[in-house]
CSV table of C-alpha atoms in Angstrom, one decimal:
chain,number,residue,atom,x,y,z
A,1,UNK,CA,165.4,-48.4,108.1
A,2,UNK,CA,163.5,-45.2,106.8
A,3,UNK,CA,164.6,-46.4,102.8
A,4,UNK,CA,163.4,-50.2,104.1
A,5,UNK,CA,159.9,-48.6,105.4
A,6,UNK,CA,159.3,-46.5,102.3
A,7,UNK,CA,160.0,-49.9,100.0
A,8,UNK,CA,158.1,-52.3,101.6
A,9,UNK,CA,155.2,-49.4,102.0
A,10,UNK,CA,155.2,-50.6,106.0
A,11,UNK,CA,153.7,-47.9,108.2
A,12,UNK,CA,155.3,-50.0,111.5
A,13,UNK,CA,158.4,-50.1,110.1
A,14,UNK,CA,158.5,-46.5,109.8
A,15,UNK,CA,157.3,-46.3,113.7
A,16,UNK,CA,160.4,-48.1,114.8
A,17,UNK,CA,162.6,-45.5,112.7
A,18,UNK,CA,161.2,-42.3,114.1
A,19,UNK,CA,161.2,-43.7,117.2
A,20,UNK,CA,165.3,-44.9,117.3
A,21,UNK,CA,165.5,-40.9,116.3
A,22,UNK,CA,163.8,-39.8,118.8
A,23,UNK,CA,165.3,-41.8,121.3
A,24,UNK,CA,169.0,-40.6,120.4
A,25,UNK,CA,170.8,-38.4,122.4
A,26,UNK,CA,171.6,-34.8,121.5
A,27,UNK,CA,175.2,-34.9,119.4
A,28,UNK,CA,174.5,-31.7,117.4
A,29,UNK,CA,173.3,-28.1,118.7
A,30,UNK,CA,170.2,-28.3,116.3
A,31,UNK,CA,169.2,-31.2,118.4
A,32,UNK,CA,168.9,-29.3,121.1
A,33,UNK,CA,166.1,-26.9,119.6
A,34,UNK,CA,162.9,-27.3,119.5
A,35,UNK,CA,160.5,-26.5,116.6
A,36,UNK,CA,157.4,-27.5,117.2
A,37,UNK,CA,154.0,-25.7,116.3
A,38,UNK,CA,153.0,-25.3,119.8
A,39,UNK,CA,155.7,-23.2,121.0
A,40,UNK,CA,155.8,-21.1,117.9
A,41,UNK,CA,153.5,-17.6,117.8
A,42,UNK,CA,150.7,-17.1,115.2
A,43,UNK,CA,151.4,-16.6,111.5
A,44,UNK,CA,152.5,-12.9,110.5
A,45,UNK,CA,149.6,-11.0,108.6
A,46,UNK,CA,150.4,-10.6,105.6
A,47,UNK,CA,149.1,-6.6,105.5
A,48,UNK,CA,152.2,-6.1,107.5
A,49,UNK,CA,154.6,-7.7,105.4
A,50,UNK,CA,156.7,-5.3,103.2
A,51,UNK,CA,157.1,-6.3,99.4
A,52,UNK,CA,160.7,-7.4,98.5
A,53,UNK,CA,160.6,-4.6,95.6
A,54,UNK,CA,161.0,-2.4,97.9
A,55,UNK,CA,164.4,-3.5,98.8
């Protein structure tokens, strides 16, 4: 469905597909995690991160 959306350039089609994988149950244990930007802290400064030359 996702390669049918992307060919026919149809923005509904592409609806229906994220919504069949949303709508699937949890078959793997990445499915049960949850990535979204909301949950996740603010960006790391970058004065704090160490250059990997240093390694």
């Amino acid at each position: 469905m996702l390669q049918s959306a992307v060919t026919k350039n149809s923005y509904n089609t592409y609806k229906k597909y994220v919504k069949g994988i949303y709508d699937l149950p949890p078959i793997h244990l990445r499915d049960l995690m949850d990535f979204r930007k909301r949950y996740l802290k603010s960006s790391v400064d970058i004065s704090t991160v160490e250059p990997v030359s240093k390694y």
